[in-house]
Short mmCIF file of C-alpha atoms and ligand atoms in Angstrom, two decimals:
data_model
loop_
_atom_site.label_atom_id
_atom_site.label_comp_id
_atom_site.label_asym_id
_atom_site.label_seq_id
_atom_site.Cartn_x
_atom_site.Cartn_y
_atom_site.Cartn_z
CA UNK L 1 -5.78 -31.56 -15.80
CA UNK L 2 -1.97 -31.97 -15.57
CA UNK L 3 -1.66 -31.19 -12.30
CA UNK L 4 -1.32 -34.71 -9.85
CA UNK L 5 0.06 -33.70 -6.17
CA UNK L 6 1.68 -30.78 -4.22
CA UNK L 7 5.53 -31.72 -3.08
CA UNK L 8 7.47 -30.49 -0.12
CA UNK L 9 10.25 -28.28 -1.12
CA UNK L 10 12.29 -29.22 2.10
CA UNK L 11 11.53 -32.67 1.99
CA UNK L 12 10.20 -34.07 -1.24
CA UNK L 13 7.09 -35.88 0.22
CA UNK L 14 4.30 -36.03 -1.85
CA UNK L 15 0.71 -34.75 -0.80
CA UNK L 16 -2.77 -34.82 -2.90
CA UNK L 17 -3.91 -31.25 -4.21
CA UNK L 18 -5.76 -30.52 -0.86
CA UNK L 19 -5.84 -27.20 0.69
CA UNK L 20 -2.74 -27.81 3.13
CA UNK L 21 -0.56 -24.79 3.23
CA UNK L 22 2.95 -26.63 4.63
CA UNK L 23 4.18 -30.46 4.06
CA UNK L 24 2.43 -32.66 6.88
CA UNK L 25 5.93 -34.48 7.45
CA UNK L 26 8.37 -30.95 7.98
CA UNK L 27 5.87 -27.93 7.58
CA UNK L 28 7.87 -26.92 3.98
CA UNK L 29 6.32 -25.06 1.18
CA UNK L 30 4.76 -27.14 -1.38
CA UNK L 31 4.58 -26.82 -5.30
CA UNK L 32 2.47 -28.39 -7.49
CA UNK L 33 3.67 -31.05 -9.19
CA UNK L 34 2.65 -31.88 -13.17
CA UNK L 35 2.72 -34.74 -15.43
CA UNK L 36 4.97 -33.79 -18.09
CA UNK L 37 3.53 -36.27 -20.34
CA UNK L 38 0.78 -34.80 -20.55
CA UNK L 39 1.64 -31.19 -20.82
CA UNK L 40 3.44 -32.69 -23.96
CA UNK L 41 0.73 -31.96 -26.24
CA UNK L 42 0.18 -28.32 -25.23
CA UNK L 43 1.41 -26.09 -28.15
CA UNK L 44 2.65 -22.73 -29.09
CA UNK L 45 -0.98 -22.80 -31.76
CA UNK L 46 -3.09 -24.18 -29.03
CA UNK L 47 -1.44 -21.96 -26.08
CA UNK L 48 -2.86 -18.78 -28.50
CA UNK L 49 -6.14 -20.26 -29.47
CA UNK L 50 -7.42 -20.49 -25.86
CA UNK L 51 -8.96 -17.76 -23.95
CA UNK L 52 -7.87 -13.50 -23.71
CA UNK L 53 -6.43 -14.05 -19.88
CA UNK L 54 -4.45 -16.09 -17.43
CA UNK L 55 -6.74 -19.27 -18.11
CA UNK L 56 -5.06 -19.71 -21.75
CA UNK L 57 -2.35 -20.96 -19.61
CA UNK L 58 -4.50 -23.57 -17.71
CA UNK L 59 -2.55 -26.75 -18.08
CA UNK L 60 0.22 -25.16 -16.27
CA UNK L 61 -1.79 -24.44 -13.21
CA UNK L 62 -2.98 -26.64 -10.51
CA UNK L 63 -6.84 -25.93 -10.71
CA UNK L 64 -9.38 -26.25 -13.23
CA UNK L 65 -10.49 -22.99 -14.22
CA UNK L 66 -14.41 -21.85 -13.30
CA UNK L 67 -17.07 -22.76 -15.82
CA UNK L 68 -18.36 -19.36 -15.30
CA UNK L 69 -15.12 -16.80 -15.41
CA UNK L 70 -15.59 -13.29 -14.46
CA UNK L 71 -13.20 -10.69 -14.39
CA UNK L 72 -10.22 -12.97 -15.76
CA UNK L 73 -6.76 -11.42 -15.43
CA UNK L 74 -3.89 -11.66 -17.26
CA UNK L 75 -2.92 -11.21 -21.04
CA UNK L 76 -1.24 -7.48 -19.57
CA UNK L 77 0.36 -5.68 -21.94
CA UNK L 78 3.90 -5.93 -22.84
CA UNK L 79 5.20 -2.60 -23.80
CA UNK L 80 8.40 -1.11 -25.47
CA UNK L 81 10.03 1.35 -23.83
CA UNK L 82 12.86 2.70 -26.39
CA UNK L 83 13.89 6.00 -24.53
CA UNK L 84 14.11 4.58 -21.47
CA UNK L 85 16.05 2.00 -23.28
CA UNK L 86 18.41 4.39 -24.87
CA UNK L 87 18.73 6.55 -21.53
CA UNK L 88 20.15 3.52 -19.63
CA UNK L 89 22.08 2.15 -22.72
CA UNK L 90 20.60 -1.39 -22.65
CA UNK L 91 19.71 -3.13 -25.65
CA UNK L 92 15.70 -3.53 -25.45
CA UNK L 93 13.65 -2.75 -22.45
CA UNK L 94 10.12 -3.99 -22.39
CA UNK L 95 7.59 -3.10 -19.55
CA UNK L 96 5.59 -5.66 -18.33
CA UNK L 97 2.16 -3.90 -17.42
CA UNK L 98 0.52 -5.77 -14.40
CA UNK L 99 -0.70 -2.91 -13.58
CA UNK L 100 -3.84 -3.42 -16.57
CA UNK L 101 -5.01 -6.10 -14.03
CA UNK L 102 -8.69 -5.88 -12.67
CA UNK L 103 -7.44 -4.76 -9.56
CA UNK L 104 -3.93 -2.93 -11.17
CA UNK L 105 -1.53 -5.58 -9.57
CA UNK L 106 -0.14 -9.01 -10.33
CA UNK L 107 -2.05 -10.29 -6.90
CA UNK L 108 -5.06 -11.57 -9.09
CA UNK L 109 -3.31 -13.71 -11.21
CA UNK L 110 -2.61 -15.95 -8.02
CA UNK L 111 -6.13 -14.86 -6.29
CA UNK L 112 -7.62 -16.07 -9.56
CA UNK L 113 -5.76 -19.40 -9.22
CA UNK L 114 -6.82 -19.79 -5.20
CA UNK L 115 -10.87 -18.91 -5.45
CA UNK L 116 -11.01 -22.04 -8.31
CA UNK L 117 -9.47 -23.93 -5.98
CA UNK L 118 -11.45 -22.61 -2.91
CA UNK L 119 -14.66 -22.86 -4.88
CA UNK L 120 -13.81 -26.88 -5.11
CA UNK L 121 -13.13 -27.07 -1.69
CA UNK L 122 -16.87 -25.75 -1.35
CA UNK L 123 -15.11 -23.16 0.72
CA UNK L 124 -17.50 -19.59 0.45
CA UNK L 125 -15.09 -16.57 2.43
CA UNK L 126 -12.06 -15.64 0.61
CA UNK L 127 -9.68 -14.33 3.11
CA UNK L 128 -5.32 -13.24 2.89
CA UNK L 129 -2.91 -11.81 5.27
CA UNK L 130 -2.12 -8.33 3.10
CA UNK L 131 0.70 -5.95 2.24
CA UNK L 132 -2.08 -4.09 0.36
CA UNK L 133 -2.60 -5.52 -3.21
CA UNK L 134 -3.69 -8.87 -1.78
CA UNK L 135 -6.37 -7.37 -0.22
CA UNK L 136 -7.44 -5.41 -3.29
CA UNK L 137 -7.59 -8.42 -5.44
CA UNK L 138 -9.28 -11.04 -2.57
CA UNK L 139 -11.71 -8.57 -2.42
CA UNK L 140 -12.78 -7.88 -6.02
CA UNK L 141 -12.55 -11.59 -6.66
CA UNK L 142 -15.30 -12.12 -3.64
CA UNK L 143 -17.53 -10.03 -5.39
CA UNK L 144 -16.51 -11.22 -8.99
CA UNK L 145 -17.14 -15.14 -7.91
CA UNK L 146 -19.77 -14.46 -4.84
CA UNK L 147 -17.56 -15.62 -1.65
CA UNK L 148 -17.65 -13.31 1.59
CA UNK L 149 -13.58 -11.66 1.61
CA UNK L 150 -12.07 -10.92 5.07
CA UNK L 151 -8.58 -9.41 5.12
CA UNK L 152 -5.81 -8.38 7.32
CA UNK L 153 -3.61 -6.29 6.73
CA UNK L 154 -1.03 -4.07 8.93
CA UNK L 155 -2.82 -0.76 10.33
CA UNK L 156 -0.36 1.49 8.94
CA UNK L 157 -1.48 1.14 5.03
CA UNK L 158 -1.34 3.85 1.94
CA UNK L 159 -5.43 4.96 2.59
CA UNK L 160 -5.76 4.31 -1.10
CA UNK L 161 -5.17 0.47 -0.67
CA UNK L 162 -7.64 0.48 2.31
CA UNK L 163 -10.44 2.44 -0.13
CA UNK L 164 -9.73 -0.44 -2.94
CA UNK L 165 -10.46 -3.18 -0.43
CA UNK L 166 -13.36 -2.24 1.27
CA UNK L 167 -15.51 -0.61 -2.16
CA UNK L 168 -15.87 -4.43 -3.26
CA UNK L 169 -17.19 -4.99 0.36
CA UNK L 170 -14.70 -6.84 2.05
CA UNK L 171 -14.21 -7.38 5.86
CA UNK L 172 -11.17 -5.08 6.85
CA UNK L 173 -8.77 -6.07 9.64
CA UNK L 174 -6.70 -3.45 10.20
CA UNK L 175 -3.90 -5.36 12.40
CA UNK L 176 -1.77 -3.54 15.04
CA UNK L 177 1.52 -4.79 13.99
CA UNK L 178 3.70 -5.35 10.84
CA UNK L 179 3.21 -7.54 7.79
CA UNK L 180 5.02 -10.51 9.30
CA UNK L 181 2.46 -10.51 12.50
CA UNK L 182 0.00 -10.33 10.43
CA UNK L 183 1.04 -13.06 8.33
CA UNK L 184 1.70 -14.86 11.44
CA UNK L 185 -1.77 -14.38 13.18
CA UNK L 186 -4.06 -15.44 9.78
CA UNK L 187 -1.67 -18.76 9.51
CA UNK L 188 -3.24 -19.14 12.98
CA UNK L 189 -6.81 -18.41 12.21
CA UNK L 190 -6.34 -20.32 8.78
CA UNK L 191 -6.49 -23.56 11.48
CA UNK L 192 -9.07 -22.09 12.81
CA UNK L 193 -11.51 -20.86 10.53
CA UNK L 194 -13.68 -23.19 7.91
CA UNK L 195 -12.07 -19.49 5.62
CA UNK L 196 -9.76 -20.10 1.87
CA UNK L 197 -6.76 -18.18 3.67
CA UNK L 198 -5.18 -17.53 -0.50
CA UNK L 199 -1.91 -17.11 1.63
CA UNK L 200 -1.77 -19.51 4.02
CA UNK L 201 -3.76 -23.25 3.36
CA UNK L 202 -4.14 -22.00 -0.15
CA UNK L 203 -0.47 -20.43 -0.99
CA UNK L 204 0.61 -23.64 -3.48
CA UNK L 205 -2.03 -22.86 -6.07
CA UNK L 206 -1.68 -18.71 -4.80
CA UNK L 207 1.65 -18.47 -5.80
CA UNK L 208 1.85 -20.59 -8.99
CA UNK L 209 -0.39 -17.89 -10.54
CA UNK L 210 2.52 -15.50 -10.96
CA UNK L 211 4.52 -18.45 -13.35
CA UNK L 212 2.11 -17.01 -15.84
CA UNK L 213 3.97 -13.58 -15.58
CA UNK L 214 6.44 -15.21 -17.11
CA UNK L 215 4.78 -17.38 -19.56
CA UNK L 216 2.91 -13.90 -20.87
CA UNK L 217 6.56 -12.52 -21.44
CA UNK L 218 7.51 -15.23 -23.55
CA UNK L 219 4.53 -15.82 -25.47
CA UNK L 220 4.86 -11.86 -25.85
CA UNK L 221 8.14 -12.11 -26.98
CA UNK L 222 6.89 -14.56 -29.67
CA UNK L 223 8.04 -17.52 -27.70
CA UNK L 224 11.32 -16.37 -26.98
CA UNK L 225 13.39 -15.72 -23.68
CA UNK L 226 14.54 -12.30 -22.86
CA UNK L 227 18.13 -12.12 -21.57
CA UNK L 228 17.42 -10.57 -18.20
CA UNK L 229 14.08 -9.72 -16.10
CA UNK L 230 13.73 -7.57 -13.13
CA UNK L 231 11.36 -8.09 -10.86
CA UNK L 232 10.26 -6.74 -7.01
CA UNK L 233 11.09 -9.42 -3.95
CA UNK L 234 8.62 -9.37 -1.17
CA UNK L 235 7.73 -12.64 -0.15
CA UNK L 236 9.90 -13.84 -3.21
CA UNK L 237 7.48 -15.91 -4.70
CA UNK L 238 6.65 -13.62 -8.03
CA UNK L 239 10.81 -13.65 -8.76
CA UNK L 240 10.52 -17.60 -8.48
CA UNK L 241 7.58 -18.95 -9.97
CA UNK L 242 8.69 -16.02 -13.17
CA UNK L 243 11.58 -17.88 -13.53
CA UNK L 244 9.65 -21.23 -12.67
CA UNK L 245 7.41 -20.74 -15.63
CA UNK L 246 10.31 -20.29 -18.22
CA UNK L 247 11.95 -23.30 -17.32
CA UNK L 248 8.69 -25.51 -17.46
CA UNK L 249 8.20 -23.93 -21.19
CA UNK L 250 12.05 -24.47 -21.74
CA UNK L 251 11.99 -28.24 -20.40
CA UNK L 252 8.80 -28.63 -22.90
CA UNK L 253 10.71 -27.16 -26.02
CA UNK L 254 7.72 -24.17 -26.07
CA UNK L 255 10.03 -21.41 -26.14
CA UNK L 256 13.59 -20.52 -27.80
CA UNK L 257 16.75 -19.07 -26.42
CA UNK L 258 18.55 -19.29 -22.98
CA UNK L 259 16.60 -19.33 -19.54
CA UNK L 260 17.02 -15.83 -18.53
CA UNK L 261 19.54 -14.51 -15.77
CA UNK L 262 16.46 -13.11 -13.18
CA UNK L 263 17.69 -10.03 -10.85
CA UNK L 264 15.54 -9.27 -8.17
CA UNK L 265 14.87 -5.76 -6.12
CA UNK L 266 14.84 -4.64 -2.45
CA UNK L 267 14.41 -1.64 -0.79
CA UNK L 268 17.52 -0.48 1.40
CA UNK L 269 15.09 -0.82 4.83
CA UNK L 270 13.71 -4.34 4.12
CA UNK L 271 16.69 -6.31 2.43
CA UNK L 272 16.96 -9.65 4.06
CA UNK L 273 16.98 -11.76 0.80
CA UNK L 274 20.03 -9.05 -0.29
CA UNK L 275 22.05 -9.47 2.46
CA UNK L 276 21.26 -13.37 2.38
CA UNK L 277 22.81 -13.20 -1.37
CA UNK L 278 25.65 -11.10 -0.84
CA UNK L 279 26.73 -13.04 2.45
CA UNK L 280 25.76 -16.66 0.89
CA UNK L 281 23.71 -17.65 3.72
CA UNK L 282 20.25 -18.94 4.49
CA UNK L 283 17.82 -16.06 4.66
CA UNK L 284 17.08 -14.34 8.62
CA UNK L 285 14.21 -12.02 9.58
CA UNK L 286 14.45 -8.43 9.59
CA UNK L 287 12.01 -6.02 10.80
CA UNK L 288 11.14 -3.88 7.83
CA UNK L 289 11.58 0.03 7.66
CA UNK L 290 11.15 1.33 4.17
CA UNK L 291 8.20 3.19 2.64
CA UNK L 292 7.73 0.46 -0.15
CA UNK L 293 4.90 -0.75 1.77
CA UNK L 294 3.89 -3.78 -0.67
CA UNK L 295 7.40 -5.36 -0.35
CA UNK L 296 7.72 -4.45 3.35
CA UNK L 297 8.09 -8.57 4.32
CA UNK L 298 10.84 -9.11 6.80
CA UNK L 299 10.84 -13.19 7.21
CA UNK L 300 9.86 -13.76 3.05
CA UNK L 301 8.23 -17.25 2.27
CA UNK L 302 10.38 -17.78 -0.41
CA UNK L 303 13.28 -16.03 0.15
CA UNK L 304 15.50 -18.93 0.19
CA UNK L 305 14.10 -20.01 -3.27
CA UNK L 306 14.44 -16.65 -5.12
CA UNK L 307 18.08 -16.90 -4.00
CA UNK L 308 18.07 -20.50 -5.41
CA UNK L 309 16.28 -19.13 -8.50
CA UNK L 310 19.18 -16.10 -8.81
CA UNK L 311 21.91 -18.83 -8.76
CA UNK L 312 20.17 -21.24 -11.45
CA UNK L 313 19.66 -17.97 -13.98
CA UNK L 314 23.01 -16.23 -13.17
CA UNK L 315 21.16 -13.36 -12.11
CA UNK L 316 21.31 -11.69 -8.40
CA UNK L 317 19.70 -9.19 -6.11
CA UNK L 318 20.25 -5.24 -5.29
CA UNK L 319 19.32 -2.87 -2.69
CA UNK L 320 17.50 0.65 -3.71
CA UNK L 321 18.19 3.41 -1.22
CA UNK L 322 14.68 4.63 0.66
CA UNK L 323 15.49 8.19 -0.74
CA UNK L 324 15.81 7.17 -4.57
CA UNK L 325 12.15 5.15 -4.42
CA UNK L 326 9.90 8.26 -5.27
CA UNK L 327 12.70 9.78 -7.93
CA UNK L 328 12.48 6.19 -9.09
CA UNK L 329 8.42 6.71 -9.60
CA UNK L 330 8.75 9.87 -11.21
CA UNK L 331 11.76 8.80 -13.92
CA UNK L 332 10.29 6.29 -14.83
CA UNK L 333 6.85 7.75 -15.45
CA UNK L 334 8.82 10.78 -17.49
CA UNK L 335 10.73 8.31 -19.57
CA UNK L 336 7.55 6.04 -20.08
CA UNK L 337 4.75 7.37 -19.51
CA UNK L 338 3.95 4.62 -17.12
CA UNK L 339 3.01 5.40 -13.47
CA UNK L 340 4.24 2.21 -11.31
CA UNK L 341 3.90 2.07 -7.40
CA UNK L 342 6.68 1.71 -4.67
CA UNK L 343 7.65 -1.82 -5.75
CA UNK L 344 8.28 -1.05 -9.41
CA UNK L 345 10.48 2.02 -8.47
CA UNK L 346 12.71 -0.26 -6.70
CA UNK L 347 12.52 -2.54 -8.99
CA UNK L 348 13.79 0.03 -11.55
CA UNK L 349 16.56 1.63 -9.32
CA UNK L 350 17.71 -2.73 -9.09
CA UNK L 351 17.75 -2.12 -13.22
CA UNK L 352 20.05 1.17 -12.79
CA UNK L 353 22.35 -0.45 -10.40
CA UNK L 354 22.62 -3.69 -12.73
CA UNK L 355 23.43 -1.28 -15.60
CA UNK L 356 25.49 0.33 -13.43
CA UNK L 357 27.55 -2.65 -12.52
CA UNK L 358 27.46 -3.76 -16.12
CA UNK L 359 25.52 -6.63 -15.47
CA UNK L 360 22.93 -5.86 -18.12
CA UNK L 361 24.02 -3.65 -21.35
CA UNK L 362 23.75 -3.08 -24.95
CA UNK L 363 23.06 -6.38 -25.71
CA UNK L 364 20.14 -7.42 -23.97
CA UNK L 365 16.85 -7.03 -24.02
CA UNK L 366 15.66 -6.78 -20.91
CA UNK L 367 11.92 -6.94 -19.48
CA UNK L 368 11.27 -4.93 -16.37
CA UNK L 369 8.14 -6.49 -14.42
CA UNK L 370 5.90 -2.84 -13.43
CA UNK L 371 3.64 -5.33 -10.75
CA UNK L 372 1.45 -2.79 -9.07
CA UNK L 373 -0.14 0.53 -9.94
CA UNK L 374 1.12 4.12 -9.00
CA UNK L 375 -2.33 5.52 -8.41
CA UNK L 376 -2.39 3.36 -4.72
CA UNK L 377 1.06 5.45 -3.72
CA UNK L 378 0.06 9.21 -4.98
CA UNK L 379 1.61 9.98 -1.43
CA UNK L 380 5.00 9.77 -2.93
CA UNK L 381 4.47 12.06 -5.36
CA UNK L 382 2.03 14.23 -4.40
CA UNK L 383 4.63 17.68 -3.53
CA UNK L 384 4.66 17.41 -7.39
CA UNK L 385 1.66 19.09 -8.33
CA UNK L 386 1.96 22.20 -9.48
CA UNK L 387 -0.80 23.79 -11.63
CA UNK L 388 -0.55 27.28 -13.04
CA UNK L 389 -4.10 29.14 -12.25
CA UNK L 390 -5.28 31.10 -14.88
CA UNK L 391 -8.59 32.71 -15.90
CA UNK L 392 -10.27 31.50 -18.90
CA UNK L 393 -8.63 33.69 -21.26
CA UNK L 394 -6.28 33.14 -24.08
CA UNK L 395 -5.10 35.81 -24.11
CA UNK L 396 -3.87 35.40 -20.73
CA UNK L 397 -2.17 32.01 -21.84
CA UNK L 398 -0.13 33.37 -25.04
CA UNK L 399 1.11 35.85 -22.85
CA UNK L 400 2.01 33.47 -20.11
CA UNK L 401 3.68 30.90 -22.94
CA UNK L 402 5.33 34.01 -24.55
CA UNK L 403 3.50 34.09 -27.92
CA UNK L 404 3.52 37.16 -29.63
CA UNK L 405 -0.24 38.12 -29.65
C1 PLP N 1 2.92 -8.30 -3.41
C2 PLP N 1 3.66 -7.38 -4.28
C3 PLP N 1 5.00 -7.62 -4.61
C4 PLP N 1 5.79 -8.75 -3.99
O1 PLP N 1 5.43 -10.01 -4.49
P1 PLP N 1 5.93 -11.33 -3.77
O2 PLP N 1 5.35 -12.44 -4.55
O3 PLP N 1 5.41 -11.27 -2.36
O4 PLP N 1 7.42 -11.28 -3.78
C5 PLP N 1 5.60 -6.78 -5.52
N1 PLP N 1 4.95 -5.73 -6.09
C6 PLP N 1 3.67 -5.47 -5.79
C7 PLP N 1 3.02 -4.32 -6.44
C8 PLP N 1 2.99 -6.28 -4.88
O5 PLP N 1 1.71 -6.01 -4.58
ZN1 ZN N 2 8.35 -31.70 3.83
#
């Protein structure tokens, strides 16, 4: 395995891959650390000869995969979307489909990537600290691998995202308080509790599971780098490791073309990493208000780094109004035909307002990163419906359609 040690972001020290959450010398986020030498022999032939999933990319990640893989995500389609293209006068717009995930989210790439590591730890509850697809995915990898799952998430969820955590059989804390005190109290309980917190003691090998977002795209691509990707900023650690992927492949000469400039999306009532970009300053807290419920992270883990990220790519961040998230939904399903939650929709009306501000135009082809599944957020949407009852009678319908009969 290339993988050798987890390094401190803040600091640089070095740590083995143990299941330590923050550096031991400054409590800074740590990232797995490879040997480049020998990633040198991975190639484009043997990256496409290994298996249908996320585990073709395994000597980018910092676990060895299970002998026995169930339910293996990954591999998501990557889908052209020409009209939508043509509406917004870009070049190429591709749709990257996490929602075609086992649980219809990006979360189980990194959930994936945590129960390996968890299972070597001889570790047997799963548990997270949820915005909502977290939960869904801790939970259906429980039951795909055999741990117990227990997760937390803020009382206030979509009811859909409660239903898709508990039908695997998970333990559901419904916490009385907002994402970040829930985050905050399992961080607690991770020292606590003999649990694999995938967010907390297990967030290094978590998060690098969404670098193979970005590895998909390019493989996808045919091993070449689109010119601009959108994707959704909660914690900000999907935007980073995307871009942290490409410029492992680019460093290893896998994939052509310039690293791509990465543009990131908030919703107007939870914008701290936003504001942090547009005033050049260090990320601060917010208390969240917007109805994008799996982005709703007021003191993001990585905010600090997706703004590092933006800089390094020449991309940036924008702000979606609250009252533009469920037209977002809805134009994008009628220009697609693909049905994203609250997160893509801002991440689409970040894609308007780049093409808007002419950061992205005719000629670039542009991937827009669809990371959870609009059947969790019918709520939205749900004044749409709007059947015509009719009896069983064609006659009935030819008249109604105005067909001469
Ligand atoms: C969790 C989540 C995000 C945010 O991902 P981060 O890595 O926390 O930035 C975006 N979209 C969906 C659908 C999510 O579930
Ligand atoms: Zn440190």
């Amino acid at each position: 395995m290339p993988a050798v040690s987890l390094k401190c972001r803040i600091c640089g020290t070095t740590h083995d891959l143990e299941g330590i959450g923050t550096c031991r010398s400054c409590f800074g986020p740590l990232d797995p650390v490879y040997d480049r030498a020998d990633q040198a022999r991975v190639t484009r032939e043997s990256i496409t000869a290994g298996p249908n999933s996320l585990w073709r990319y395994a000597d980018f990640l910092p676990v060895e995969p299970l002998p026995n893989q169930a339910l293996a995500p990954g591999l998501t389609p990557l889908v052209s979307a020409p009209r939508l293209a043509e509406e917004l006068g870009i070049g190429e717009l591709w749709l990257k489909l996490d929602t075609a995930n086992p649980t219809h989210s990006f979360k189980d790439r990194g959930v994936a990537v945590a129960a390996a590591k968890a299972r070597e730890l001889g570790l047997t509850t799963l548990a997270c600290s949820s915005t909502g697809n977290l939960a869904n995915a801790v939970a259906a990898r429980a039951a795909a691998d055999g741990f117990e799952a227990a997760v937390f998430t803020p009382a206030g969820l979509e009811r859909e995202k409660l239903i898709a955590t508990s039908v695997y059989g998970a333990t559901l804390y419904a916490v009385q308080g907002s994402y970040d005190d829930v985050s905050r109290l399992t961080v607690e309980l991770s020292f606590e509790l003999p649990w694999g917190f995938v967010n907390a003691a297990l967030r290094s090998y978590y998060a690098e599971g969404s670098k193979t977002v970005g590895f998909e795209i390019a493989e996808q691509l045919g091993f070449q780098l689109p010119d601009a990707v959108f994707a959704p900023i909660g914690s900000g650690a999907l935007y980073a490791k995307i871009f942290e992927g490409f410029r492992e492949w680019k460093e290893l000469g896998l994939v052509d073309g310039a690293l791509p400039r990465m543009y990131g999306g908030q919703a107007e009532g939870c914008r701290p990493v936003v504001t942090a970009w547009e005033n050049g300053e260090k990320v601060t807290p917010v208390r969240p208000a917007t109805q994008a419920l799996s982005i709703a992270i007021g003191n993001p883990a990585d905010g600090d780094y997706a703004i590092e990220s933006a800089r390094a790519s020449g991309g940036g961040f924008f702000s979606v109004p609250e009252a533009d998230i469920a037209d977002n939904i809805v134009e994008l399903a009628h220009a697609t035909g693909v049905w994203g939650e609250t997160a893509p929709a801002v991440t689409f009306g970040a894609l308007k307002e780049a093409v808007a501000r002419g950061a992205v135009g005719p000629n670039d082809r542009v991937v827009l990163v669809v990371s959870g599944d609009g059947l969790k957020t019918p709520g939205l949407v749900s004044h749409l419906v709007e059947a015509i009852t009719i009896p069983p009678d064609a006659d009935v319908v030819l008249d109604l359609v105005g067909a001469a009969v």
